[in-house]
Short mmCIF file of C-alpha atoms in Angstrom, two decimals:
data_model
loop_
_atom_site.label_atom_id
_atom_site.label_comp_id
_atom_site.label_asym_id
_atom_site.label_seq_id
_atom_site.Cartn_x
_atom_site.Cartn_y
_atom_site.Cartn_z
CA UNK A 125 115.92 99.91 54.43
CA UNK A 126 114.79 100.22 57.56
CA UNK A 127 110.95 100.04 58.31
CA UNK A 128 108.68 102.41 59.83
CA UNK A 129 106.25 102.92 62.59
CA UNK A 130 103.79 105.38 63.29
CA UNK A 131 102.61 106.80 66.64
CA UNK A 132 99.96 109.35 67.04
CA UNK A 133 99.82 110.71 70.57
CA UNK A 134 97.26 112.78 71.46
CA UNK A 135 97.47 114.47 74.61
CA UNK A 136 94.73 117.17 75.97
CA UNK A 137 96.36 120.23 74.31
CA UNK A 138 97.93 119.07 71.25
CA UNK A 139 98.51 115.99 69.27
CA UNK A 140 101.42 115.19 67.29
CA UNK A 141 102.53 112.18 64.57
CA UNK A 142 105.93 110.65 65.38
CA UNK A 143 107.42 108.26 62.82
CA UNK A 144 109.67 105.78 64.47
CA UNK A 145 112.75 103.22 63.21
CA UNK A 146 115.70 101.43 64.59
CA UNK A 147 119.14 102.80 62.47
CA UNK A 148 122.73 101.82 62.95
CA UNK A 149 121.04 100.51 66.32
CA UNK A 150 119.64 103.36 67.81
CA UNK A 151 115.77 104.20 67.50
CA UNK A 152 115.46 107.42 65.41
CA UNK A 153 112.20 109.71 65.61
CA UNK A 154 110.82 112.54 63.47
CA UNK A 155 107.66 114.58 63.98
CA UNK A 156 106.33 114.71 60.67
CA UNK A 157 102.45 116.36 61.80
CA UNK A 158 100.86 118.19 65.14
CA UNK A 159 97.62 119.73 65.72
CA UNK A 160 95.92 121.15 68.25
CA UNK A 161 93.68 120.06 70.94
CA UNK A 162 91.46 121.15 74.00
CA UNK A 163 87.94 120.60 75.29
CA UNK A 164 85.32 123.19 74.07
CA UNK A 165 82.21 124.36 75.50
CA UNK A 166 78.78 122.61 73.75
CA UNK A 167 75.17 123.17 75.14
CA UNK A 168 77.25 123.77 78.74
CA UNK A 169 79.23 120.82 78.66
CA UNK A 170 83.15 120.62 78.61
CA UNK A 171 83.39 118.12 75.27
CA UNK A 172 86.06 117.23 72.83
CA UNK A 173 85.46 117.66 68.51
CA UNK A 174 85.91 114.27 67.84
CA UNK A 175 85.19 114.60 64.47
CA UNK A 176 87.69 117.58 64.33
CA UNK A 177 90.33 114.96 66.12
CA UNK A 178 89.85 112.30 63.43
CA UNK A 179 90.40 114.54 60.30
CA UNK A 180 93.87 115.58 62.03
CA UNK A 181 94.48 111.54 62.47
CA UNK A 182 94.08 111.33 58.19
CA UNK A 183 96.09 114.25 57.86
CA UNK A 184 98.79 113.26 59.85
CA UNK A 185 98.44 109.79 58.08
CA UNK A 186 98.10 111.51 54.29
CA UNK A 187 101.90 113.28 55.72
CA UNK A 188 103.76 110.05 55.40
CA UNK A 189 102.85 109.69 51.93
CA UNK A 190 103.80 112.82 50.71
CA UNK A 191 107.82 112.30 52.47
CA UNK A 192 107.57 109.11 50.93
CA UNK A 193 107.90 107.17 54.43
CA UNK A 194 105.61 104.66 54.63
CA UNK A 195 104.94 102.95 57.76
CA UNK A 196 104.20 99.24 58.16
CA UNK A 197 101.66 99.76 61.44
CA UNK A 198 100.41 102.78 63.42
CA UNK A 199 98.94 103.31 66.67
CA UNK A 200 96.96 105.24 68.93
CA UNK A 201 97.40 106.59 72.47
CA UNK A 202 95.24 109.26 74.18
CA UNK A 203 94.49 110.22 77.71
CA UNK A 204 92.24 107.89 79.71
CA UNK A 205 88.67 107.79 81.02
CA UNK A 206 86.62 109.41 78.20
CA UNK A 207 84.36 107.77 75.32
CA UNK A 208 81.68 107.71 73.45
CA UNK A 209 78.72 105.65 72.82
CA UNK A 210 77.90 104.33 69.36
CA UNK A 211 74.14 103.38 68.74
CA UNK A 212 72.80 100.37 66.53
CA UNK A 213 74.41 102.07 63.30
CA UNK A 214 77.51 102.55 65.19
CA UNK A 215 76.95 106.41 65.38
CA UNK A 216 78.11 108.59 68.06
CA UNK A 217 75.11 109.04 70.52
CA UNK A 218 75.34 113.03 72.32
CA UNK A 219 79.00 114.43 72.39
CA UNK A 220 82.42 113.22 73.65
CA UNK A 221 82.02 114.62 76.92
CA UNK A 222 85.33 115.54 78.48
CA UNK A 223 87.03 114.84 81.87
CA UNK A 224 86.68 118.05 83.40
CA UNK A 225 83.59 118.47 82.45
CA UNK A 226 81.63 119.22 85.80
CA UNK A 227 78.56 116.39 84.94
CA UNK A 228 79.78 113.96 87.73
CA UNK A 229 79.65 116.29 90.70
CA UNK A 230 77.97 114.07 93.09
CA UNK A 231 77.69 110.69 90.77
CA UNK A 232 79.72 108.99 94.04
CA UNK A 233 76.88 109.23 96.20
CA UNK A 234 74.31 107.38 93.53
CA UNK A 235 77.68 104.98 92.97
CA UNK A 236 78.22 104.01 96.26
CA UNK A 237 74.82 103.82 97.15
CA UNK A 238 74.43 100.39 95.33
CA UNK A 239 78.10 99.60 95.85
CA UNK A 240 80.30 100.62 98.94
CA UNK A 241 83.24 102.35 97.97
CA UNK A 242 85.52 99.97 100.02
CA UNK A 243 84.41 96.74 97.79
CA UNK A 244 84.73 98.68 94.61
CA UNK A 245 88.41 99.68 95.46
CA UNK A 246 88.91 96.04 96.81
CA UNK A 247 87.63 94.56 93.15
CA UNK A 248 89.31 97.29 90.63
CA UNK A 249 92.10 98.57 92.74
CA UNK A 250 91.38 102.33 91.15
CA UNK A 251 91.30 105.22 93.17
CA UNK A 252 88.52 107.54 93.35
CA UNK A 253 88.72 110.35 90.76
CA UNK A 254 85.21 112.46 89.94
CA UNK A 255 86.04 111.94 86.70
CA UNK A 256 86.89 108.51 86.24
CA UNK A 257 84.51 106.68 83.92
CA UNK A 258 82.10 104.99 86.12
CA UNK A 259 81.01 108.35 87.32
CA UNK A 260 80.51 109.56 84.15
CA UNK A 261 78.30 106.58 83.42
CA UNK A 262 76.64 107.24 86.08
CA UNK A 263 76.05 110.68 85.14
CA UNK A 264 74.57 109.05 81.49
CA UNK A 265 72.14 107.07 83.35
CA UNK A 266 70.66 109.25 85.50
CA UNK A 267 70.63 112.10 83.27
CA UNK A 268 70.13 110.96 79.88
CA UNK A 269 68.80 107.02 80.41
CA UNK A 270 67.69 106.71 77.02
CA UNK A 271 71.18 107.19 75.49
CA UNK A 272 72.63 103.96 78.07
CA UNK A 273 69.64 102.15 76.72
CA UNK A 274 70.16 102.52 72.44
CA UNK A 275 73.92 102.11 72.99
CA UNK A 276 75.14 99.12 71.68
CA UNK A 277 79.26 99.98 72.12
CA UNK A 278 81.22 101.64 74.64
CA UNK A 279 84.96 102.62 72.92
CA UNK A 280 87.49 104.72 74.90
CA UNK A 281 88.54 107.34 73.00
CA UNK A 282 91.90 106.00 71.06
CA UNK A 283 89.41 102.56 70.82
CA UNK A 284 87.06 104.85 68.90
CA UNK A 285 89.56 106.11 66.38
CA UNK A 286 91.47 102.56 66.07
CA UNK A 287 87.26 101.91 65.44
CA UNK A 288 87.28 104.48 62.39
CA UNK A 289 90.64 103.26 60.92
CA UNK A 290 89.51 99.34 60.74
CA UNK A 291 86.46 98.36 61.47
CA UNK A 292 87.44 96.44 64.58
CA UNK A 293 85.42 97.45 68.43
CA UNK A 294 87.67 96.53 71.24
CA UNK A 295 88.56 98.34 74.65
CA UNK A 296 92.03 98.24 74.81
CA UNK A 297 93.30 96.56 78.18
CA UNK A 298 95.49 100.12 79.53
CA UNK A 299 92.55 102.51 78.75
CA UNK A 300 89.85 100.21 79.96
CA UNK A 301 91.49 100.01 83.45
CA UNK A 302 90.71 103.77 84.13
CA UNK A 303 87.08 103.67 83.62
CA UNK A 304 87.00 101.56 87.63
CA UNK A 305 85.31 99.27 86.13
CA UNK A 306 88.00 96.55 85.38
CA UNK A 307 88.31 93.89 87.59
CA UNK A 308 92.20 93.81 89.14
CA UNK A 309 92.08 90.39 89.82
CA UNK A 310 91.17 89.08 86.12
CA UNK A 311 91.94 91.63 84.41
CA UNK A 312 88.37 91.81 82.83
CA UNK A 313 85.19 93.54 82.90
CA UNK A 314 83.90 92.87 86.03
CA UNK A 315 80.20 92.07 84.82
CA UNK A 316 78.77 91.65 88.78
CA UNK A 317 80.08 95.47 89.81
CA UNK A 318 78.50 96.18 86.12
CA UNK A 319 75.06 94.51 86.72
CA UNK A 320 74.48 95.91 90.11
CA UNK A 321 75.49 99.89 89.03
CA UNK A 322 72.30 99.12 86.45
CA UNK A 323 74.86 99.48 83.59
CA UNK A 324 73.86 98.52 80.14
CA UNK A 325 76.38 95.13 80.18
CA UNK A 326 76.04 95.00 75.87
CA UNK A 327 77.90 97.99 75.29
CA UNK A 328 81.18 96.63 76.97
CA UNK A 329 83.32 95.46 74.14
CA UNK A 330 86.03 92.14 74.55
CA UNK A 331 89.10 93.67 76.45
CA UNK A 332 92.57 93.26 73.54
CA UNK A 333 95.80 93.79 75.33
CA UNK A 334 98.35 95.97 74.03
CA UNK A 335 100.86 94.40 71.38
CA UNK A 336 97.22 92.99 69.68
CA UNK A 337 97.17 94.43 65.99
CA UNK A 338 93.79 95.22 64.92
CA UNK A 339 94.34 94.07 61.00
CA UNK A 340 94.56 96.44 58.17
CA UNK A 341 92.76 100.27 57.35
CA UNK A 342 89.68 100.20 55.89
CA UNK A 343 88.97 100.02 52.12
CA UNK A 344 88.01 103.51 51.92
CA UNK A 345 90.51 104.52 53.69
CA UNK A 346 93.41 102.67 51.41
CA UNK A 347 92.39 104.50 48.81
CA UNK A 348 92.17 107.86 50.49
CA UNK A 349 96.19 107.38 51.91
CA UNK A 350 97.20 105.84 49.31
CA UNK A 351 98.58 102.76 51.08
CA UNK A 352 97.85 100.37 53.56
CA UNK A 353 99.15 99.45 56.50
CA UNK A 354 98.43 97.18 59.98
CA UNK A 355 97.18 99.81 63.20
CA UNK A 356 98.73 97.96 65.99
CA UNK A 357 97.32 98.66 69.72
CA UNK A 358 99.94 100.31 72.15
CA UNK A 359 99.28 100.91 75.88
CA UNK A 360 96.59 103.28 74.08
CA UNK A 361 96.05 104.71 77.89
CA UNK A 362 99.28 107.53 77.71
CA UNK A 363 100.37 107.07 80.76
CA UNK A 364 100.93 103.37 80.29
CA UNK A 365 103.30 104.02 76.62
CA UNK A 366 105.03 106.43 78.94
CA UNK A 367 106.14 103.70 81.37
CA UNK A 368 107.17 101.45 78.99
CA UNK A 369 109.76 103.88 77.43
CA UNK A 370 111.41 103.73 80.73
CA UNK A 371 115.21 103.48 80.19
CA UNK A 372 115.58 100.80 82.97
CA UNK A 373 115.31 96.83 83.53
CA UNK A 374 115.68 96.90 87.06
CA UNK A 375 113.57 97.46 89.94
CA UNK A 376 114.75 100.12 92.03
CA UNK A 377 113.20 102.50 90.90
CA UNK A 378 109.73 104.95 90.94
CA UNK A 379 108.58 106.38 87.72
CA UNK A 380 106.98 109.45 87.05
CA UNK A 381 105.07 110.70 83.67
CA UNK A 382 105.76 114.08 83.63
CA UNK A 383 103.39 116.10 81.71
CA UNK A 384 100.08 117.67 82.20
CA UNK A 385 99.37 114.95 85.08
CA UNK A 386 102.17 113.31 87.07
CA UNK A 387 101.62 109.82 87.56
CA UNK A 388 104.03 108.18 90.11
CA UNK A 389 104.76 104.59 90.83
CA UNK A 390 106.03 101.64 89.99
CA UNK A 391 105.54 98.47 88.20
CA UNK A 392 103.79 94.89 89.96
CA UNK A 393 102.99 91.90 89.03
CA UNK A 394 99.78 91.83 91.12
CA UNK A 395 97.60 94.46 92.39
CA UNK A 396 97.52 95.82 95.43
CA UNK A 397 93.62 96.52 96.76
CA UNK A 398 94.04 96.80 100.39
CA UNK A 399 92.53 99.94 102.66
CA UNK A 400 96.03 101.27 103.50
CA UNK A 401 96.41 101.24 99.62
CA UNK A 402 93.05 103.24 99.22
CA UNK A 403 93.64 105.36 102.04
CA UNK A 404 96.95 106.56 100.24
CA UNK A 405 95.00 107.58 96.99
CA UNK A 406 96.91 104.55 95.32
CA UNK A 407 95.70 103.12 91.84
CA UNK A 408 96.50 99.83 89.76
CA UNK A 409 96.16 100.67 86.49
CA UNK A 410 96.93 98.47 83.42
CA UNK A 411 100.31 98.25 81.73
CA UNK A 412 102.15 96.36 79.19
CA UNK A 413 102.55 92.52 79.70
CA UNK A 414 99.64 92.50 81.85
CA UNK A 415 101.82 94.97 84.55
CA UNK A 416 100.17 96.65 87.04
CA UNK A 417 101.31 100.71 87.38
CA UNK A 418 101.15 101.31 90.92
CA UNK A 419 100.80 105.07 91.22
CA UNK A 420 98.93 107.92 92.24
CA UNK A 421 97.71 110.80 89.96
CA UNK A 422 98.53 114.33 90.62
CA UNK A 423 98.02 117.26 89.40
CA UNK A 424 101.00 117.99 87.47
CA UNK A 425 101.99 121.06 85.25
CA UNK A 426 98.51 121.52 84.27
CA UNK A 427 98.83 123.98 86.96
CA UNK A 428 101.48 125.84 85.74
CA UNK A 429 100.02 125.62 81.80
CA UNK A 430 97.17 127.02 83.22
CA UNK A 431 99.06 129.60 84.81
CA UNK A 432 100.81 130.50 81.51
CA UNK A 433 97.27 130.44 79.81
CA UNK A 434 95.92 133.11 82.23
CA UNK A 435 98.80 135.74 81.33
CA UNK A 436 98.26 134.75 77.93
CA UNK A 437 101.26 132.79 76.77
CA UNK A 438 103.94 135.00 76.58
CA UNK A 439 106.17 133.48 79.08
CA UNK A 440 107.68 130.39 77.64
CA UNK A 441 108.04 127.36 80.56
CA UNK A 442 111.44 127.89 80.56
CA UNK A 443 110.90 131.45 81.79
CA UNK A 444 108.34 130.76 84.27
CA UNK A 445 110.86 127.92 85.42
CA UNK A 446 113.84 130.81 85.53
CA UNK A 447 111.51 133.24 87.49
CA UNK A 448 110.63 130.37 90.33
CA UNK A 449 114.06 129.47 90.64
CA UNK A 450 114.88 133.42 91.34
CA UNK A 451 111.98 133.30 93.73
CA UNK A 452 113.19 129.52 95.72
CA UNK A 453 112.65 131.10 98.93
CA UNK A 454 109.03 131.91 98.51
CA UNK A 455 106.85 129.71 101.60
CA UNK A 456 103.76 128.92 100.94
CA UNK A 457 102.41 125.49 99.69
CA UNK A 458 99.36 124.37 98.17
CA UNK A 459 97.77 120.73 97.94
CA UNK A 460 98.09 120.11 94.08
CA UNK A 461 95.90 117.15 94.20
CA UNK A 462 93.11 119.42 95.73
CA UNK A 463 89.68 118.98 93.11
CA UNK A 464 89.97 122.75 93.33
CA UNK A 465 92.49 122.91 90.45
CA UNK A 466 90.98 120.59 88.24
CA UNK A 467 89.47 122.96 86.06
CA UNK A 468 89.17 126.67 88.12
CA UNK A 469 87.93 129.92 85.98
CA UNK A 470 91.92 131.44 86.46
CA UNK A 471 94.44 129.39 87.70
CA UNK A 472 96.29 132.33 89.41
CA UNK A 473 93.40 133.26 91.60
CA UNK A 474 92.72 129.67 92.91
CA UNK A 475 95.78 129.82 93.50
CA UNK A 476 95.90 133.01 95.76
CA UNK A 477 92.60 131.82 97.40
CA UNK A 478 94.08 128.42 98.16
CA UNK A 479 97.01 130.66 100.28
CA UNK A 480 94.38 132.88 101.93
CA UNK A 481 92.36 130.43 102.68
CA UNK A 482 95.05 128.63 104.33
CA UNK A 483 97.00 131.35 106.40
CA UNK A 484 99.61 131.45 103.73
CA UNK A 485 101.42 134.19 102.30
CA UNK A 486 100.13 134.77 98.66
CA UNK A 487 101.64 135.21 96.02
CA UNK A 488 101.91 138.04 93.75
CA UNK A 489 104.35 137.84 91.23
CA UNK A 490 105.09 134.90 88.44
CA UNK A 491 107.87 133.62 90.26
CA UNK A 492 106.36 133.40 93.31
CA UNK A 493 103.19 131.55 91.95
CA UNK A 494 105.42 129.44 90.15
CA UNK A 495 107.67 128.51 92.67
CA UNK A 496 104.63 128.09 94.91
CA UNK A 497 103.91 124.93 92.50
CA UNK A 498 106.98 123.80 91.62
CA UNK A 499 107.68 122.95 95.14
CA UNK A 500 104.50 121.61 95.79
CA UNK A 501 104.82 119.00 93.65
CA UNK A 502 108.21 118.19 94.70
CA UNK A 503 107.15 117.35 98.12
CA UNK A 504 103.99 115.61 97.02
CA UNK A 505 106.65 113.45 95.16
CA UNK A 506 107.93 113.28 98.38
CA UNK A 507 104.64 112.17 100.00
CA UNK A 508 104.15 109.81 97.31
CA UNK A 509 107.06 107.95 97.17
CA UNK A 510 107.02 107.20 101.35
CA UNK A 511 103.98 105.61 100.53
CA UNK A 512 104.70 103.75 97.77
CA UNK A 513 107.80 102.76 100.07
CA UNK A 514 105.39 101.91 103.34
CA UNK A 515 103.26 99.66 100.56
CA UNK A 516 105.39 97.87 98.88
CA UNK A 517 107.97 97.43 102.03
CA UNK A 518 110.77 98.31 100.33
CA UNK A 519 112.89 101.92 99.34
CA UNK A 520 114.48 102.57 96.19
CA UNK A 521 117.10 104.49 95.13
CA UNK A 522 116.14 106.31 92.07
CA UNK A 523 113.48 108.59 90.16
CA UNK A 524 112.96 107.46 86.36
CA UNK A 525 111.10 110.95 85.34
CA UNK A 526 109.58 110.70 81.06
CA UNK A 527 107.50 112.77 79.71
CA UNK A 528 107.61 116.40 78.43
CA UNK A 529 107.67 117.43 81.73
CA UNK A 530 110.99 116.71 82.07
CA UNK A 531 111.61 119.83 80.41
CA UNK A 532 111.26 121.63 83.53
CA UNK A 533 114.94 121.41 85.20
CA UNK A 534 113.55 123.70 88.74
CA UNK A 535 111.28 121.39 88.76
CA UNK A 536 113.46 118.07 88.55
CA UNK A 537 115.75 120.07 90.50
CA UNK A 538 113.31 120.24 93.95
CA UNK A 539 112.54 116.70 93.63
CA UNK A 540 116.37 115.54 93.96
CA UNK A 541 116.33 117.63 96.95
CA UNK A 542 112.63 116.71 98.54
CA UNK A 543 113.13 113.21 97.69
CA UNK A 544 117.17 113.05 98.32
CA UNK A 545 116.91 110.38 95.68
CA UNK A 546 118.79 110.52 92.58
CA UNK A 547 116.95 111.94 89.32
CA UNK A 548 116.72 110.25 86.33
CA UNK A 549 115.25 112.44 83.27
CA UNK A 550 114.53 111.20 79.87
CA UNK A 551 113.46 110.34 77.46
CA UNK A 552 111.00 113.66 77.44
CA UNK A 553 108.91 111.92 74.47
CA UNK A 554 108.25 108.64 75.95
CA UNK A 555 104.43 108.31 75.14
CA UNK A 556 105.49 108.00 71.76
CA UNK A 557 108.35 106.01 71.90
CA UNK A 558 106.29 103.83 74.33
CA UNK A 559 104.04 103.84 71.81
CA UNK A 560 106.62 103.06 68.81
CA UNK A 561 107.82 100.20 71.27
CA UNK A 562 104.36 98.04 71.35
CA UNK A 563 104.48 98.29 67.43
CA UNK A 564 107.87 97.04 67.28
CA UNK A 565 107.79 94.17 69.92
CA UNK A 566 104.70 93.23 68.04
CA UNK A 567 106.56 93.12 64.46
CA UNK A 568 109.74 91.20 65.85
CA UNK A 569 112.00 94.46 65.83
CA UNK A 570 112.65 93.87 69.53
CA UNK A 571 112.47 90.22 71.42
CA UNK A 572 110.96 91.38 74.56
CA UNK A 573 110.24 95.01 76.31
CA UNK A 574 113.64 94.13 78.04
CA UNK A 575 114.94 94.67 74.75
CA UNK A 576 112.84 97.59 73.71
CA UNK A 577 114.05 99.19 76.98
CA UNK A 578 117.72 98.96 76.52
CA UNK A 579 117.20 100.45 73.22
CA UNK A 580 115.57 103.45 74.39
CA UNK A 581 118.40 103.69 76.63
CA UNK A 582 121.14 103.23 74.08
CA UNK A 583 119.21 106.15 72.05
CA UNK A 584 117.79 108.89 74.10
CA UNK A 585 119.88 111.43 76.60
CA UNK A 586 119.32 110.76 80.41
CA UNK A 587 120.01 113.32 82.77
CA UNK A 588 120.95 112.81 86.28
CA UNK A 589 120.59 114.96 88.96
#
């Protein structure tokens, strides 16, 4: 009988519980749980329910009981740069604030202040993002001191819950590299950048690559599922489970994650830290096998999400993709890695004010807005991908696109034609099977990730265009 493996993916609007096996050599998923998700407004901060997060995690778990499919490890994979602090009786101190949570406006100044941005780029190779984590730490310590002072553990968000299942702190390797406070180089803490930001160095936890398993669930929790099993750590940072589910062993390719962000880029062995790397936006965050995932972050189809949210959902994606496809001619453009749609009141009228404010023609109906996107981030693919090209000194031929995103054929249609590169789409759930990937690597279903990879390409539809 074949064995099982458990990946919970939690992404910022919904979470989901994908069991995973290898049959008649193919790897076979089912979706046996999903819940919801979203940040929530508490005391005028953007946060996340944590606790609320967690019960869905048991519930999930308490599923593969009941179909009788019990797996032999699980793991965890969120989004990146969010945690919480746990105090001396490992309690959560204040809330889990979220990303776009506005807290860090102007955290860069009282960051760069005691360490020029230049040097911190040159020692973590991550690009500037407000919300990355050591601008929300910043935020902690000049706002609420005390809290930095009592806390005795910083865990990333999937570290947290891998925290509730077993007992075990740890930042995970993928996740830690978002906070900018990972050192490229050694791929650990860097305790210098640390000490002179006037960080509290105790809460920093030993960094576990992914593959690591974590042991067994809790006591407690063995009794309350019914079984036990080993929680094994993934890439627990998405974007890094996404980009090992891509179908390919070569190098000539660019990925991108398609999904609420795009993340595009490619895989190193070393990091790149240089000033024409920084001046491009570039960032080296952590990947499988001690990678490095060259890429820049973009905006992605939170922008058109958001856009569905404001006309409240009843346009399926498909539909908004059909009415931008009748609309292909529309002109106008808009910067989708501009802060002003991180987290706008309605998405439709930063939209219109982006065009006005830029001596565009605005857009007025669905189709145009959505087109207006769409081909946005086509040609910031484009962009992208010319400077990945002028960085690494080399071109490549293809586009290796995973991630639900890849629903979104307009979409993967105007990057075949921006990029004139050919399209590669699939699988559309690669966080989990990146996820599902780790777990088996680590229990000897797979050799290598050279392995894993073929695999996912022997099992999963690719569509070229």
């Amino acid at each position: 009988m074949s064995a099982y493996y458990l990946a919970v993916d939690i992404g910022a609007s919904s979470g989901r519980h994908i069991l995973g096996s290898v049959e008649n050599g193919k790897i076979v998923l089912e979706e046996i749980y999903r819940f919801e998700n979203g940040m929530t407004k508490k005391d005028g901060r953007l946060c996340w329910d944590y606790k609320g997060l967690f019960e869905n995690i048991k519930n999930g778990i308490k599923k593969c009981k009941e179909i009788g499919k019990i797996p032999s490890s699980m793991g965890i994979d969120t989004w990146g740069v969010d945690y919480v602090l746990l105090d001396e009786n490992d309690q959560v101190i204040g809330d889990m604030v979220g990303y776009r949570d506005s807290r860090t406006d102007g955290m860069d100044e009282e960051v760069y202040r005691r360490l020029p941005e230049m040097e911190l780029y040159e020692r973590t190779g991550i690009e500037k993002m407000m919300f990355n984590t050591i601008f929300q730490l910043m935020a902690v310590k000049k706002q609420q001191p005390e809290d930095m002072e009592k806390a005795k553990a910083l865990l990333f968000v999937p570290d947290y819950f891998h925290f509730l299942l077993t007992g075990k702190k740890v930042n995970e390797y993928t996740e830690a590299t978002t906070s900018q406070l990972v050192n490229a180089a050694s791929q650990t803490w860097d305790m210098e950048l640390i000490d002179r930001l006037g960080f509290n160095k105790e809460m920093f936890q030993r960094i576990a690559m992914p593959g690591e398993s974590l042991g067994s669930l809790r006591e407690e929790l063995v009794e309350e599922f019914g079984f036990n099993m080993d929680v094994v750590l993934p890439c627990t940072h998405d974007t890094g489970s996404a980009i090992l589910a891509v179908p390919a062993n070569d190098d000539d390719y660019v990925f991108i994650s398609s999904g609420t962000w795009s993340l595009l880029g490619v895989e190193r062995d070393t990091p790149d830290c240089s000033e024409l790397s920084r001046i491009n936006s570039f960032t080296n965050e952590g990947g499988y096998g001690s990678k490095i995932c060259y890429l820049r972050n973009i905006m992605g189809l939170w922008m058109i999400q958001s856009v569905r949210h404001n006309l409240d959902d009843k346009y399926s994606f498909a539909e908004i993709c059909a009415q931008a496809a009748r609309e292909s001619d529309f002109p106008s453009r808009v910067d989708v890695t501009d802060n002003c749609f991180m987290a706008p009141e309605n998405m439709i009228e930063e939209i219109k004010d982006y065009c006005r404010r830029t001596g565009q023609k605005v857009p007025e109906t669905l189709g145009e807005i959505a087109t207006c996107v769409y081909a946005s981030l086509a040609e910031c693919y484009d962009r992208t991908i010319k400077g990945i090209e002028k960085s690494t000194g080399r071109t490549y031929s293809r586009i290796h696109i995973v991630g639900g995103g890849g629903n979104a054929e307009y979409l993967n249609e105007l990057t075949a034609r921006a990029t004139k590169k050919e399209v590669h789409v699939g699988p559309t759930e690669g966080t989990a099977i990146g996820n599902l990937a780790a777990q088996m690597i680590h229990s000897g279903e797979f050799k290598s990730k050279e392995e894993a990879r073929q695999m996912i390409y022997d099992s999963f539809d690719i569509k070229v265009y």
